[in-house]
């Protein structure tokens, strides 16, 4: 007996051959949003929202292969967009694709615009073939191995935040300079737009008017603040008096996605019960940075963004973490005081506040973007140019960050809303 295998992968109306029979609205362009990781998806939303109200465009999403892909399907489900499986996405033509990662982009049938998924290009990656010694290191997003395939540059456009990144890209992959465009940084702009609402973010986190908020932010991996162990978080929670200080932890989504939400909540449950504010990785994190009175961070992007708020910084994690020596993060790590493990925390916070490095922090913050406040306008212009559409006469705005959401832990087996 023969069995007919259904083909549910092709059920979405806008990619059917008989689309005109079923579609309510005719569109002229198809855009694919390629989501490698949750953090990449969050950054891509800053770009795709610039097409809001554009009835000539149909947007699709797909999950691209990545080692940190856990959590992406849930992220896409919450968006409610049309999601194509990767196997279908690479067999379908699109007028434009947007990505904030590099893996497998050469398989797409579309011009690809690649955005950074953090504050510029700071972290260094090891470049080499499996089973062979590493021959070189390059900043993630700039390495020729990521950008070039079969002698041709894969992206149609590479979005940069600062003009000085052009020189760094030129040193590592000179052939990619022809497609690089300095557009700006959406997170920088959102933090700047949120500074006036600082009291609202503090209230959402449960910080009292007479309390100081100490934000511990950790990127992922063994060189991060958490990669060194729980010691830093435990010291902040146990050494600082609760009537004067609140402690919040903002962890890179890769930490949650690599180990699982339940596991991270379980690992930190004793600290949450002792007063730690564990911030959800699925909500807007920028308001938490704005709310902080002190930042204890590592070589991740959130620490770098913290340099623009005026909050004093203490560095944690490995002091020799792999960062590009020409990056703003390397400059920040060169002068920001480090949290010392053999000294009490509270005096170090006070000394950090007295550190006369405000101008240095301002200089580092200025290196995040050379187009402050202009990401929305410049990115929107880029999208319409690549789509070959005339942009409608609409003013772009940068909205303040949404309120942060603390994560609860009610014990093993509990279902905790994000």
mmCIF file with all atom_site columns, N, CA, C and O in Angstrom, residues 153 155-158 166 169-170 173-181 385-386:
data_model
loop_
_atom_site.group_PDB
_atom_site.id
_atom_site.type_symbol
_atom_site.label_atom_id
_atom_site.label_alt_id
_atom_site.label_comp_id
_atom_site.label_asym_id
_atom_site.label_entity_id
_atom_site.label_seq_id
_atom_site.pdbx_PDB_ins_code
_atom_site.Cartn_x
_atom_site.Cartn_y
_atom_site.Cartn_z
_atom_site.occupancy
_atom_site.B_iso_or_equiv
_atom_site.pdbx_formal_charge
_atom_site.auth_seq_id
_atom_site.auth_comp_id
_atom_site.auth_asym_id
_atom_site.auth_atom_id
_atom_site.pdbx_PDB_model_num
ATOM 1  N N  . UNK A 1 153 ? 32.929 37.736 -1.615 1.00 0.00 ? 153 UNK A N  1
ATOM 2  C CA . UNK A 1 153 ? 32.361 38.197 -0.348 1.00 0.00 ? 153 UNK A CA 1
ATOM 3  C C  . UNK A 1 153 ? 30.887 37.802 -0.305 1.00 0.00 ? 153 UNK A C  1
ATOM 4  O O  . UNK A 1 153 ? 30.128 38.086 -1.234 1.00 0.00 ? 153 UNK A O  1
ATOM 5  N N  . UNK A 1 155 ? 28.265 38.639 2.064  1.00 0.00 ? 155 UNK A N  1
ATOM 6  C CA . UNK A 1 155 ? 27.223 39.652 2.301  1.00 0.00 ? 155 UNK A CA 1
ATOM 7  C C  . UNK A 1 155 ? 27.116 40.673 1.180  1.00 0.00 ? 155 UNK A C  1
ATOM 8  O O  . UNK A 1 155 ? 28.116 41.051 0.555  1.00 0.00 ? 155 UNK A O  1
ATOM 9  N N  . UNK A 1 156 ? 25.917 41.109 0.943  1.00 0.00 ? 156 UNK A N  1
ATOM 10 C CA . UNK A 1 156 ? 25.658 42.240 0.058  1.00 0.00 ? 156 UNK A CA 1
ATOM 11 C C  . UNK A 1 156 ? 26.028 43.544 0.752  1.00 0.00 ? 156 UNK A C  1
ATOM 12 O O  . UNK A 1 156 ? 26.455 44.502 0.112  1.00 0.00 ? 156 UNK A O  1
ATOM 13 N N  . UNK A 1 157 ? 25.844 43.576 2.069  1.00 0.00 ? 157 UNK A N  1
ATOM 14 C CA . UNK A 1 157 ? 26.205 44.749 2.865  1.00 0.00 ? 157 UNK A CA 1
ATOM 15 C C  . UNK A 1 157 ? 26.599 44.296 4.261  1.00 0.00 ? 157 UNK A C  1
ATOM 16 O O  . UNK A 1 157 ? 25.977 43.395 4.828  1.00 0.00 ? 157 UNK A O  1
ATOM 17 N N  . UNK A 1 158 ? 27.637 44.928 4.809  1.00 0.00 ? 158 UNK A N  1
ATOM 18 C CA . UNK A 1 158 ? 28.086 44.679 6.177  1.00 0.00 ? 158 UNK A CA 1
ATOM 19 C C  . UNK A 1 158 ? 27.861 45.954 6.969  1.00 0.00 ? 158 UNK A C  1
ATOM 20 O O  . UNK A 1 158 ? 28.455 46.999 6.671  1.00 0.00 ? 158 UNK A O  1
ATOM 21 N N  . UNK A 1 166 ? 36.089 50.575 9.800  1.00 0.00 ? 166 UNK A N  1
ATOM 22 C CA . UNK A 1 166 ? 36.475 50.363 8.408  1.00 0.00 ? 166 UNK A CA 1
ATOM 23 C C  . UNK A 1 166 ? 37.944 49.993 8.296  1.00 0.00 ? 166 UNK A C  1
ATOM 24 O O  . UNK A 1 166 ? 38.320 49.098 7.527  1.00 0.00 ? 166 UNK A O  1
ATOM 25 N N  . UNK A 1 169 ? 38.387 46.404 9.584  1.00 0.00 ? 169 UNK A N  1
ATOM 26 C CA . UNK A 1 169 ? 37.891 45.444 8.597  1.00 0.00 ? 169 UNK A CA 1
ATOM 27 C C  . UNK A 1 169 ? 38.858 45.348 7.425  1.00 0.00 ? 169 UNK A C  1
ATOM 28 O O  . UNK A 1 169 ? 39.136 44.249 6.920  1.00 0.00 ? 169 UNK A O  1
ATOM 29 N N  . UNK A 1 170 ? 39.390 46.484 6.997  1.00 0.00 ? 170 UNK A N  1
ATOM 30 C CA . UNK A 1 170 ? 40.312 46.503 5.868  1.00 0.00 ? 170 UNK A CA 1
ATOM 31 C C  . UNK A 1 170 ? 41.577 45.718 6.122  1.00 0.00 ? 170 UNK A C  1
ATOM 32 O O  . UNK A 1 170 ? 42.152 45.129 5.195  1.00 0.00 ? 170 UNK A O  1
ATOM 33 N N  . UNK A 1 173 ? 40.047 41.805 6.150  1.00 0.00 ? 173 UNK A N  1
ATOM 34 C CA . UNK A 1 173 ? 39.383 41.320 4.931  1.00 0.00 ? 173 UNK A CA 1
ATOM 35 C C  . UNK A 1 173 ? 39.196 42.503 3.990  1.00 0.00 ? 173 UNK A C  1
ATOM 36 O O  . UNK A 1 173 ? 38.083 43.046 3.873  1.00 0.00 ? 173 UNK A O  1
ATOM 37 N N  . UNK A 1 174 ? 40.232 42.945 3.307  1.00 0.00 ? 174 UNK A N  1
ATOM 38 C CA . UNK A 1 174 ? 40.153 44.161 2.487  1.00 0.00 ? 174 UNK A CA 1
ATOM 39 C C  . UNK A 1 174 ? 39.086 44.101 1.398  1.00 0.00 ? 174 UNK A C  1
ATOM 40 O O  . UNK A 1 174 ? 38.504 45.129 1.046  1.00 0.00 ? 174 UNK A O  1
ATOM 41 N N  . UNK A 1 175 ? 38.811 42.916 0.844  1.00 0.00 ? 175 UNK A N  1
ATOM 42 C CA . UNK A 1 175 ? 37.822 42.833 -0.226 1.00 0.00 ? 175 UNK A CA 1
ATOM 43 C C  . UNK A 1 175 ? 36.405 43.119 0.273  1.00 0.00 ? 175 UNK A C  1
ATOM 44 O O  . UNK A 1 175 ? 35.499 43.387 -0.526 1.00 0.00 ? 175 UNK A O  1
ATOM 45 N N  . UNK A 1 176 ? 36.198 43.063 1.610  1.00 0.00 ? 176 UNK A N  1
ATOM 46 C CA . UNK A 1 176 ? 34.868 43.325 2.168  1.00 0.00 ? 176 UNK A CA 1
ATOM 47 C C  . UNK A 1 176 ? 34.587 44.817 2.344  1.00 0.00 ? 176 UNK A C  1
ATOM 48 O O  . UNK A 1 176 ? 33.437 45.201 2.591  1.00 0.00 ? 176 UNK A O  1
ATOM 49 N N  . UNK A 1 177 ? 35.605 45.651 2.207  1.00 0.00 ? 177 UNK A N  1
ATOM 50 C CA . UNK A 1 177 ? 35.397 47.089 2.390  1.00 0.00 ? 177 UNK A CA 1
ATOM 51 C C  . UNK A 1 177 ? 34.384 47.662 1.397  1.00 0.00 ? 177 UNK A C  1
ATOM 52 O O  . UNK A 1 177 ? 33.652 48.607 1.714  1.00 0.00 ? 177 UNK A O  1
ATOM 53 N N  . UNK A 1 178 ? 34.325 47.081 0.223  1.00 0.00 ? 178 UNK A N  1
ATOM 54 C CA . UNK A 1 178 ? 33.427 47.602 -0.813 1.00 0.00 ? 178 UNK A CA 1
ATOM 55 C C  . UNK A 1 178 ? 31.960 47.486 -0.433 1.00 0.00 ? 178 UNK A C  1
ATOM 56 O O  . UNK A 1 178 ? 31.123 48.230 -0.952 1.00 0.00 ? 178 UNK A O  1
ATOM 57 N N  . UNK A 1 179 ? 31.619 46.561 0.481  1.00 0.00 ? 179 UNK A N  1
ATOM 58 C CA . UNK A 1 179 ? 30.216 46.382 0.854  1.00 0.00 ? 179 UNK A CA 1
ATOM 59 C C  . UNK A 1 179 ? 29.929 46.852 2.280  1.00 0.00 ? 179 UNK A C  1
ATOM 60 O O  . UNK A 1 179 ? 28.810 46.697 2.777  1.00 0.00 ? 179 UNK A O  1
ATOM 61 N N  . UNK A 1 180 ? 30.920 47.425 2.953  1.00 0.00 ? 180 UNK A N  1
ATOM 62 C CA . UNK A 1 180 ? 30.730 47.884 4.338  1.00 0.00 ? 180 UNK A CA 1
ATOM 63 C C  . UNK A 1 180 ? 30.034 49.242 4.362  1.00 0.00 ? 180 UNK A C  1
ATOM 64 O O  . UNK A 1 180 ? 30.342 50.121 3.557  1.00 0.00 ? 180 UNK A O  1
ATOM 65 N N  . UNK A 1 181 ? 29.092 49.404 5.289  1.00 0.00 ? 181 UNK A N  1
ATOM 66 C CA . UNK A 1 181 ? 28.379 50.670 5.447  1.00 0.00 ? 181 UNK A CA 1
ATOM 67 C C  . UNK A 1 181 ? 28.298 51.028 6.925  1.00 0.00 ? 181 UNK A C  1
ATOM 68 O O  . UNK A 1 181 ? 27.890 50.198 7.751  1.00 0.00 ? 181 UNK A O  1
ATOM 69 N N  . UNK A 1 385 ? 16.917 50.912 0.009  1.00 0.00 ? 385 UNK A N  1
ATOM 70 C CA . UNK A 1 385 ? 17.804 50.933 -1.151 1.00 0.00 ? 385 UNK A CA 1
ATOM 71 C C  . UNK A 1 385 ? 18.071 49.521 -1.660 1.00 0.00 ? 385 UNK A C  1
ATOM 72 O O  . UNK A 1 385 ? 18.050 49.264 -2.869 1.00 0.00 ? 385 UNK A O  1
ATOM 73 N N  . UNK A 1 386 ? 18.300 48.580 -0.751 1.00 0.00 ? 386 UNK A N  1
ATOM 74 C CA . UNK A 1 386 ? 18.559 47.198 -1.156 1.00 0.00 ? 386 UNK A CA 1
ATOM 75 C C  . UNK A 1 386 ? 17.299 46.512 -1.684 1.00 0.00 ? 386 UNK A C  1
ATOM 76 O O  . UNK A 1 386 ? 17.387 45.581 -2.489 1.00 0.00 ? 386 UNK A O  1
#
